[in-house]
Amino acid sequence: MIKKVFHLPPHTNIHKSNLNFEPTSWEKYFDHKDGILIGDNKFNVYTKGILGPVLFFIHGGGFSGLSWALLVEDLSKLIDCRYISMDLRGHGETQTMDDLDLSIETLTKDVLGVLTYLFSATNTNIILVGHSMGGGVAAHVAEEGVSQSIDFIKGIILVDVVEGTAIDALSGMQSYLRSRPKSFDSVTKAIEWSVKNGQIKNVDSAKVSVPGELKKINYSSPEYAEFSNSHKHSNPAGKYSSIPENCELDDVHMFPAIQKPTEDSTKSVYVWRAQLDKSGKFWEGWFKGLSKMFINLPIPKLLILAGVDHLDKELTIAQMQGKFQMVILSRCGHSVHEDLPDEVAGVVASFLAKHKMVVLANPNMASFEPTC
């Protein structure tokens, strides 16, 4: 494992008073947003940088490509790379013929299609970075690349995803989905809920990433009627307005009753873009066989976790044998790269420099110190 080796300025701490939850545009963090047309599907990607190898980011279930925004910003201060963050099907601004098909096979095919479209005619080194479900997709993409002799995938980084732990957690996934608000009066309210409920602990990250998790629908539209009918029995509270001012931030997650209906003062509502509640049949496939697949990949590998208790037996043995590098970061939730982008950036930059994939902007800032 590696200790934190870079010391970038931390981002906003959620315990500061007078928090501002107004959304931040993607343009603050990325240079371009493009739609890549493959067949009848249009995949949305965010890009930054023009030099160096490509860090290709794959987000987790329910998130979007914008969840990597702050990490990209911090990495760009440390190393010269090209950064590409993709919205998977059913997420963000990507539009496909079947947004509900979130099978690992389809997601893998989608990512390979985008990579082939962008890089098949170039000699480019690509490092895959995947969080949670996106980590499972990244591992399948890397394995598929190996089997097809696609040699531009040079490394893989998984963020807080372990096969055994992930599969064990799936039993509580539907309960979580039922407990969260189904709609919001505004994007600002969604950001507020995500931070104060502990889904994302970093306000700056929530302000840019949460908007990518939502879509706006009009009350008068057939889509809203369908949405209303599908949720009227699952969560009577339905809409989220605000958290009581006298509620401690660290305790908000204990109070699901804060989801209160508000007056219909507008003609639209914001709902979750990804329909995860309809994708349950695919969940186990995202993670099944992941540990063995990751260990056997013949490329440099890094695993970043939010806690040592997340590690399963197979990975523990392989890590002790030196088959991959591992870093444990504390003071964060499941969205490690959003909660602690500065620390994750340091770890990623050091890993890439160690394997001679990049040159550090300031080599004196880095050191590789083993930890227990």
CSV table of C-alpha atoms in Angstrom, one decimal:
chain,number,residue,atom,x,y,z
A,1,MET,CA,0.0,0.0,0.0
A,2,ILE,CA,1.0,3.7,-0.4
A,3,LYS,CA,0.6,6.5,2.0
A,4,LYS,CA,-0.8,9.9,0.8
A,5,VAL,CA,2.1,11.5,-1.1
A,6,PHE,CA,0.7,14.7,-2.5
A,7,HIS,CA,-0.6,17.7,-0.5
A,8,LEU,CA,-3.1,19.5,-2.7
A,9,PRO,CA,-5.4,22.0,-1.0
A,10,PRO,CA,-8.5,20.3,0.3
A,11,HIS,CA,-11.9,21.1,-1.1
A,12,THR,CA,-14.9,22.4,0.8
A,13,ASN,CA,-15.6,20.8,4.1
A,14,ILE,CA,-19.3,20.1,4.7
A,15,HIS,CA,-19.1,21.3,8.3
A,16,LYS,CA,-18.6,24.9,7.3
A,17,SER,CA,-21.5,27.1,7.9
A,18,ASN,CA,-23.6,28.9,5.3
A,19,LEU,CA,-23.1,26.3,2.6
A,20,ASN,CA,-23.9,27.2,-0.9
A,21,PHE,CA,-25.5,24.3,-2.9
A,22,GLU,CA,-25.9,26.1,-6.2
A,23,PRO,CA,-24.8,23.8,-9.1
A,24,THR,CA,-21.5,24.3,-10.9
A,25,SER,CA,-21.1,23.8,-14.7
A,26,TRP,CA,-19.1,21.0,-16.1
A,27,GLU,CA,-17.1,23.7,-18.0
A,28,LYS,CA,-15.2,24.6,-14.9
A,29,TYR,CA,-13.5,21.2,-14.9
A,30,PHE,CA,-13.5,19.9,-18.5
A,31,ASP,CA,-12.5,21.4,-21.8
A,32,HIS,CA,-15.2,19.8,-24.0
A,33,LYS,CA,-18.4,17.8,-24.0
A,34,ASP,CA,-19.1,15.6,-27.0
A,35,GLY,CA,-21.6,13.1,-28.2
A,36,ILE,CA,-20.2,10.0,-29.9
A,37,LEU,CA,-22.6,8.3,-32.2
A,38,ILE,CA,-22.2,4.6,-32.4
A,39,GLY,CA,-25.0,3.0,-34.4
A,40,ASP,CA,-28.3,4.4,-33.0
A,41,ASN,CA,-26.7,5.3,-29.6
A,42,LYS,CA,-25.2,8.6,-28.6
A,43,PHE,CA,-22.6,8.4,-25.8
A,44,ASN,CA,-21.8,11.6,-23.9
A,45,VAL,CA,-18.1,12.2,-23.0
A,46,TYR,CA,-16.3,14.9,-21.1
A,47,THR,CA,-12.7,15.6,-22.1
A,48,LYS,CA,-9.7,17.6,-20.8
A,49,GLY,CA,-6.1,17.9,-21.9
A,50,ILE,CA,-4.3,17.2,-25.1
A,51,LEU,CA,-1.0,15.6,-24.1
A,52,GLY,CA,0.1,12.3,-22.5
A,53,PRO,CA,-1.6,9.0,-22.0
A,54,VAL,CA,-5.4,8.7,-21.6
A,55,LEU,CA,-7.1,8.3,-18.2
A,56,PHE,CA,-10.5,6.9,-19.1
A,57,PHE,CA,-13.0,7.2,-16.3
A,58,ILE,CA,-16.1,4.9,-15.8
A,59,HIS,CA,-18.5,6.0,-13.1
A,60,GLY,CA,-20.6,3.8,-10.7
A,61,GLY,CA,-24.3,3.0,-10.9
A,62,GLY,CA,-26.5,6.0,-10.6
A,63,PHE,CA,-23.7,8.5,-11.0
A,64,SER,CA,-22.4,10.2,-14.2
A,65,GLY,CA,-19.2,11.1,-15.9
A,66,LEU,CA,-19.2,14.4,-13.8
A,67,SER,CA,-18.5,12.4,-10.6
A,68,TRP,CA,-14.8,12.5,-11.7
A,69,ALA,CA,-14.7,16.3,-12.2
A,70,LEU,CA,-12.7,17.3,-9.1
A,71,LEU,CA,-10.3,14.4,-9.4
A,72,VAL,CA,-9.6,15.4,-13.0
A,73,GLU,CA,-8.9,19.0,-11.8
A,74,ASP,CA,-6.5,17.8,-9.2
A,75,LEU,CA,-4.7,15.3,-11.4
A,76,SER,CA,-4.2,18.0,-14.1
A,77,LYS,CA,-2.1,19.9,-11.6
A,78,LEU,CA,0.2,16.9,-11.1
A,79,ILE,CA,0.6,15.2,-14.4
A,80,ASP,CA,0.1,15.7,-18.1
A,81,CYS,CA,-2.6,13.4,-19.3
A,82,ARG,CA,-5.7,13.4,-21.5
A,83,TYR,CA,-8.8,12.8,-19.4
A,84,ILE,CA,-12.0,11.3,-20.7
A,85,SER,CA,-15.1,10.7,-18.6
A,86,MET,CA,-18.0,8.8,-20.1
A,87,ASP,CA,-21.7,8.7,-19.2
A,88,LEU,CA,-22.7,5.1,-19.4
A,89,ARG,CA,-26.0,4.1,-21.0
A,90,GLY,CA,-29.0,5.1,-18.8
A,91,HIS,CA,-26.9,7.7,-17.1
A,92,GLY,CA,-26.1,11.4,-17.6
A,93,GLU,CA,-26.6,12.7,-21.1
A,94,THR,CA,-26.0,9.5,-22.9
A,95,GLN,CA,-29.0,8.4,-25.0
A,96,THR,CA,-29.4,4.8,-26.3
A,97,MET,CA,-32.2,2.7,-27.8
A,98,ASP,CA,-32.4,0.7,-24.5
A,99,ASP,CA,-31.4,2.7,-21.5
A,100,LEU,CA,-32.6,0.0,-19.2
A,101,ASP,CA,-30.1,-2.6,-20.4
A,102,LEU,CA,-27.4,-2.3,-17.8
A,103,SER,CA,-26.0,-5.8,-18.2
A,104,ILE,CA,-22.3,-6.1,-17.8
A,105,GLU,CA,-22.1,-7.4,-21.3
A,106,THR,CA,-23.8,-4.4,-22.8
A,107,LEU,CA,-21.9,-1.9,-20.7
A,108,THR,CA,-18.6,-3.5,-21.6
A,109,LYS,CA,-19.5,-3.4,-25.3
A,110,ASP,CA,-20.5,0.2,-25.0
A,111,VAL,CA,-17.2,1.3,-23.5
A,112,LEU,CA,-15.1,-0.8,-25.9
A,113,GLY,CA,-17.1,0.8,-28.7
A,114,VAL,CA,-16.3,4.3,-27.5
A,115,LEU,CA,-12.6,3.4,-27.0
A,116,THR,CA,-12.3,1.8,-30.4
A,117,TYR,CA,-14.0,4.8,-32.0
A,118,LEU,CA,-11.6,7.2,-30.4
A,119,PHE,CA,-8.3,5.4,-30.5
A,120,SER,CA,-8.3,2.5,-32.9
A,121,ALA,CA,-6.3,4.5,-35.4
A,122,THR,CA,-3.8,5.9,-32.9
A,123,ASN,CA,-1.0,4.7,-30.8
A,124,THR,CA,-2.4,5.7,-27.4
A,125,ASN,CA,-1.8,4.4,-23.9
A,126,ILE,CA,-5.0,4.1,-21.9
A,127,ILE,CA,-5.4,3.6,-18.2
A,128,LEU,CA,-9.0,2.6,-17.1
A,129,VAL,CA,-10.3,4.0,-13.9
A,130,GLY,CA,-13.6,2.6,-12.6
A,131,HIS,CA,-15.7,3.2,-9.5
A,132,SER,CA,-18.1,0.6,-8.0
A,133,MET,CA,-20.2,-0.7,-10.9
A,134,GLY,CA,-17.8,1.1,-13.2
A,135,GLY,CA,-14.9,-0.9,-11.7
A,136,GLY,CA,-16.6,-4.1,-12.8
A,137,VAL,CA,-17.1,-2.6,-16.3
A,138,ALA,CA,-13.4,-1.5,-16.4
A,139,ALA,CA,-12.2,-5.0,-15.5
A,140,HIS,CA,-14.3,-6.6,-18.1
A,141,VAL,CA,-13.2,-4.1,-20.7
A,142,ALA,CA,-9.5,-4.8,-19.8
A,143,GLU,CA,-10.1,-8.5,-20.0
A,144,GLU,CA,-11.8,-8.2,-23.3
A,145,GLY,CA,-9.0,-6.1,-24.6
A,146,VAL,CA,-6.5,-8.7,-23.6
A,147,SER,CA,-8.4,-11.5,-25.2
A,148,GLN,CA,-8.8,-9.5,-28.4
A,149,SER,CA,-5.1,-8.5,-28.4
A,150,ILE,CA,-6.1,-4.8,-28.0
A,151,ASP,CA,-2.8,-3.5,-26.6
A,152,PHE,CA,-3.6,0.1,-25.9
A,153,ILE,CA,-5.0,-0.6,-22.4
A,154,LYS,CA,-1.9,-0.3,-20.2
A,155,GLY,CA,-3.3,-0.1,-16.7
A,156,ILE,CA,-6.4,-0.3,-14.5
A,157,ILE,CA,-7.4,1.5,-11.3
A,158,LEU,CA,-10.4,0.4,-9.3
A,159,VAL,CA,-12.0,2.7,-6.7
A,160,ASP,CA,-13.9,1.1,-3.8
A,161,VAL,CA,-15.1,-2.0,-5.5
A,162,VAL,CA,-14.5,-5.6,-4.1
A,163,GLU,CA,-16.5,-8.5,-5.4
A,164,GLY,CA,-17.5,-10.1,-2.1
A,165,THR,CA,-18.3,-6.9,-0.3
A,166,ALA,CA,-20.3,-5.5,-3.3
A,167,ILE,CA,-22.4,-8.6,-3.7
A,168,ASP,CA,-23.1,-8.8,0.0
A,169,ALA,CA,-24.3,-5.2,-0.1
A,170,LEU,CA,-26.8,-5.8,-2.9
A,171,SER,CA,-29.4,-7.1,-0.6
A,172,GLY,CA,-29.8,-3.7,0.9
A,173,MET,CA,-29.8,-1.8,-2.4
A,174,GLN,CA,-33.5,-1.8,-3.0
A,175,SER,CA,-34.2,-0.6,0.5
A,176,TYR,CA,-31.8,2.3,-0.1
A,177,LEU,CA,-33.4,3.2,-3.4
A,178,ARG,CA,-36.9,3.2,-1.8
A,179,SER,CA,-35.7,5.4,1.1
A,180,ARG,CA,-34.2,8.2,-0.9
A,181,PRO,CA,-36.4,11.1,-2.2
A,182,LYS,CA,-37.9,10.3,-5.6
A,183,SER,CA,-37.9,13.9,-6.8
A,184,PHE,CA,-36.7,17.4,-6.0
A,185,ASP,CA,-38.0,20.9,-6.6
A,186,SER,CA,-34.7,22.0,-7.9
A,187,VAL,CA,-31.2,20.9,-8.6
A,188,THR,CA,-30.0,22.9,-5.6
A,189,LYS,CA,-32.3,20.8,-3.3
A,190,ALA,CA,-30.8,17.6,-4.8
A,191,ILE,CA,-27.3,18.8,-4.1
A,192,GLU,CA,-28.3,19.7,-0.6
A,193,TRP,CA,-29.8,16.3,0.1
A,194,SER,CA,-26.8,14.4,-1.4
A,195,VAL,CA,-24.4,16.3,0.9
A,196,LYS,CA,-26.4,16.4,4.1
A,197,ASN,CA,-27.5,12.8,3.7
A,198,GLY,CA,-23.8,11.7,3.4
A,199,GLN,CA,-24.0,10.4,-0.2
A,200,ILE,CA,-21.2,12.8,-1.1
A,201,LYS,CA,-19.2,14.4,1.7
A,202,ASN,CA,-17.6,17.0,-0.5
A,203,VAL,CA,-19.7,20.0,-1.3
A,204,ASP,CA,-17.6,21.1,-4.3
A,205,SER,CA,-17.9,17.7,-5.9
A,206,ALA,CA,-21.7,17.4,-5.3
A,207,LYS,CA,-22.3,20.8,-6.9
A,208,VAL,CA,-20.9,19.5,-10.2
A,209,SER,CA,-21.7,15.8,-10.1
A,210,VAL,CA,-25.3,15.7,-8.7
A,211,PRO,CA,-26.8,17.7,-11.7
A,212,GLY,CA,-25.5,14.9,-14.0
A,213,GLU,CA,-27.6,12.4,-12.0
A,214,LEU,CA,-30.9,14.1,-12.6
A,215,LYS,CA,-33.3,14.9,-15.4
A,216,LYS,CA,-36.0,17.5,-15.6
A,217,ILE,CA,-39.6,16.4,-16.4
A,218,ASN,CA,-42.7,18.6,-16.9
A,219,TYR,CA,-45.7,18.0,-14.7
A,220,SER,CA,-47.9,18.0,-17.9
A,221,SER,CA,-45.8,15.4,-19.7
A,222,PRO,CA,-46.7,11.7,-20.1
A,223,GLU,CA,-43.3,11.0,-18.6
A,224,TYR,CA,-44.3,12.6,-15.4
A,225,ALA,CA,-47.6,10.7,-15.2
A,226,GLU,CA,-45.7,7.5,-15.7
A,227,PHE,CA,-43.2,8.5,-13.0
A,228,SER,CA,-45.9,9.5,-10.6
A,229,ASN,CA,-47.8,6.3,-11.0
A,230,SER,CA,-44.7,4.1,-10.6
A,231,HIS,CA,-43.7,5.7,-7.3
A,232,LYS,CA,-47.0,6.7,-5.6
A,233,HIS,CA,-47.0,3.5,-3.4
A,234,SER,CA,-43.2,3.2,-2.8
A,235,ASN,CA,-42.6,6.5,-1.1
A,236,PRO,CA,-45.6,8.6,0.0
A,237,ALA,CA,-43.3,11.5,1.1
A,238,GLY,CA,-42.0,11.6,-2.5
A,239,LYS,CA,-40.4,15.0,-2.9
A,240,TYR,CA,-37.5,16.6,-1.0
A,241,SER,CA,-37.6,20.2,0.0
A,242,SER,CA,-35.0,20.9,2.7
A,243,ILE,CA,-33.4,19.6,5.9
A,244,PRO,CA,-34.4,21.3,9.2
A,245,GLU,CA,-31.8,23.9,10.1
A,246,ASN,CA,-31.4,22.5,13.7
A,247,CYS,CA,-30.4,19.1,12.4
A,248,GLU,CA,-26.8,18.0,12.8
A,249,LEU,CA,-25.1,17.2,9.4
A,250,ASP,CA,-23.6,14.0,10.7
A,251,ASP,CA,-27.0,12.8,11.9
A,252,VAL,CA,-29.1,13.6,8.8
A,253,HIS,CA,-28.8,10.1,7.4
A,254,MET,CA,-30.7,8.8,10.4
A,255,PHE,CA,-33.8,10.8,9.5
A,256,PRO,CA,-35.6,9.5,6.3
A,257,ALA,CA,-38.7,11.4,7.5
A,258,ILE,CA,-37.1,14.7,6.2
A,259,GLN,CA,-38.6,13.8,2.8
A,260,LYS,CA,-41.5,16.2,2.9
A,261,PRO,CA,-44.0,17.1,0.2
A,262,THR,CA,-43.9,20.7,-1.0
A,263,GLU,CA,-46.4,22.9,-2.8
A,264,ASP,CA,-46.4,22.5,-6.6
A,265,SER,CA,-45.0,26.0,-7.3
A,266,THR,CA,-43.3,25.1,-10.6
A,267,LYS,CA,-44.3,23.2,-13.7
A,268,SER,CA,-41.4,20.8,-13.5
A,269,VAL,CA,-39.6,18.4,-11.2
A,270,TYR,CA,-36.2,16.8,-11.1
A,271,VAL,CA,-35.9,13.0,-10.8
A,272,TRP,CA,-33.1,10.5,-10.8
A,273,ARG,CA,-31.8,9.9,-14.4
A,274,ALA,CA,-30.7,6.3,-13.8
A,275,GLN,CA,-33.6,3.9,-13.2
A,276,LEU,CA,-31.6,1.7,-10.9
A,277,ASP,CA,-34.8,0.2,-9.3
A,278,LYS,CA,-35.5,-1.5,-12.7
A,279,SER,CA,-32.0,-2.9,-13.1
A,280,GLY,CA,-31.8,-5.3,-10.2
A,281,LYS,CA,-31.4,-8.4,-12.4
A,282,PHE,CA,-28.1,-7.0,-13.6
A,283,TRP,CA,-26.5,-6.1,-10.3
A,284,GLU,CA,-24.8,-9.3,-9.4
A,285,GLY,CA,-23.3,-9.6,-12.9
A,286,TRP,CA,-21.5,-6.3,-12.4
A,287,PHE,CA,-19.3,-7.8,-9.7
A,288,LYS,CA,-19.4,-11.6,-10.1
A,289,GLY,CA,-15.9,-13.0,-10.8
A,290,LEU,CA,-14.3,-9.5,-10.4
A,291,SER,CA,-11.6,-10.4,-7.9
A,292,LYS,CA,-10.1,-13.2,-10.1
A,293,MET,CA,-10.5,-11.2,-13.2
A,294,PHE,CA,-8.7,-8.2,-11.7
A,295,ILE,CA,-5.9,-10.3,-10.2
A,296,ASN,CA,-5.2,-12.1,-13.5
A,297,LEU,CA,-5.0,-9.0,-15.7
A,298,PRO,CA,-1.4,-8.7,-17.1
A,299,ILE,CA,-1.2,-5.0,-16.6
A,300,PRO,CA,-0.3,-2.7,-13.7
A,301,LYS,CA,-3.2,-2.6,-11.2
A,302,LEU,CA,-4.2,-0.3,-8.4
A,303,LEU,CA,-7.1,-0.8,-5.9
A,304,ILE,CA,-8.2,2.2,-3.8
A,305,LEU,CA,-10.5,1.4,-0.9
A,306,ALA,CA,-12.5,3.4,1.7
A,307,GLY,CA,-11.6,0.8,4.4
A,308,VAL,CA,-9.5,-2.3,4.9
A,309,ASP,CA,-12.6,-4.2,6.0
A,310,HIS,CA,-13.8,-4.0,2.4
A,311,LEU,CA,-11.1,-6.5,1.2
A,312,ASP,CA,-12.1,-10.1,0.5
A,313,LYS,CA,-9.9,-13.2,1.1
A,314,GLU,CA,-8.9,-13.6,-2.6
A,315,LEU,CA,-7.7,-10.1,-2.9
A,316,THR,CA,-6.0,-10.1,0.5
A,317,ILE,CA,-3.8,-13.1,-0.6
A,318,ALA,CA,-3.0,-11.6,-4.0
A,319,GLN,CA,-2.1,-8.2,-2.4
A,320,MET,CA,0.3,-10.0,0.0
A,321,GLN,CA,1.8,-11.7,-3.0
A,322,GLY,CA,2.4,-8.3,-4.6
A,323,LYS,CA,0.1,-8.9,-7.6
A,324,PHE,CA,-1.4,-5.4,-7.4
A,325,GLN,CA,-1.0,-2.2,-5.4
A,326,MET,CA,-3.5,-1.2,-2.8
A,327,VAL,CA,-4.3,2.0,-1.0
A,328,ILE,CA,-6.7,2.5,2.0
A,329,LEU,CA,-8.1,6.0,2.5
A,330,SER,CA,-10.1,7.0,5.5
A,331,ARG,CA,-12.5,9.9,6.3
A,332,CYS,CA,-14.5,9.2,3.2
A,333,GLY,CA,-17.6,7.3,2.0
A,334,HIS,CA,-18.1,5.0,-1.0
A,335,SER,CA,-17.5,7.9,-3.4
A,336,VAL,CA,-13.8,8.1,-2.4
A,337,HIS,CA,-12.8,10.1,-5.5
A,338,GLU,CA,-15.5,12.7,-4.8
A,339,ASP,CA,-14.9,12.9,-1.0
A,340,LEU,CA,-11.1,13.1,-1.2
A,341,PRO,CA,-10.1,14.0,-4.8
A,342,ASP,CA,-6.8,15.6,-3.7
A,343,GLU,CA,-5.7,12.4,-2.0
A,344,VAL,CA,-6.9,10.1,-4.8
A,345,ALA,CA,-5.1,12.4,-7.3
A,346,GLY,CA,-1.8,12.0,-5.4
A,347,VAL,CA,-2.2,8.2,-5.2
A,348,VAL,CA,-3.1,7.9,-8.9
A,349,ALA,CA,-0.3,10.2,-10.1
A,350,SER,CA,2.3,8.3,-8.0
A,351,PHE,CA,1.1,4.9,-9.3
A,352,LEU,CA,1.4,6.1,-12.9
A,353,ALA,CA,4.8,7.6,-12.3
A,354,LYS,CA,6.0,4.4,-10.7
A,355,HIS,CA,5.1,2.5,-13.8
A,356,LYS,CA,6.7,5.2,-16.0
A,357,MET,CA,3.4,6.1,-17.7
A,358,VAL,CA,3.7,9.8,-16.8
A,359,VAL,CA,6.2,12.3,-15.6
A,360,LEU,CA,5.3,14.2,-12.4
A,361,ALA,CA,5.1,18.0,-12.6
A,362,ASN,CA,7.1,18.1,-9.4
A,363,PRO,CA,9.0,14.8,-8.7
A,364,ASN,CA,10.0,16.1,-5.3
A,365,MET,CA,6.4,16.0,-4.1
A,366,ALA,CA,6.1,12.2,-4.4
A,367,SER,CA,7.4,9.3,-2.4
A,368,PHE,CA,6.4,5.7,-2.1
A,369,GLU,CA,6.2,4.7,1.5
A,370,PRO,CA,4.9,1.2,2.3
A,371,THR,CA,2.2,1.0,5.0
A,372,CYS,CA,0.8,-1.9,7.0
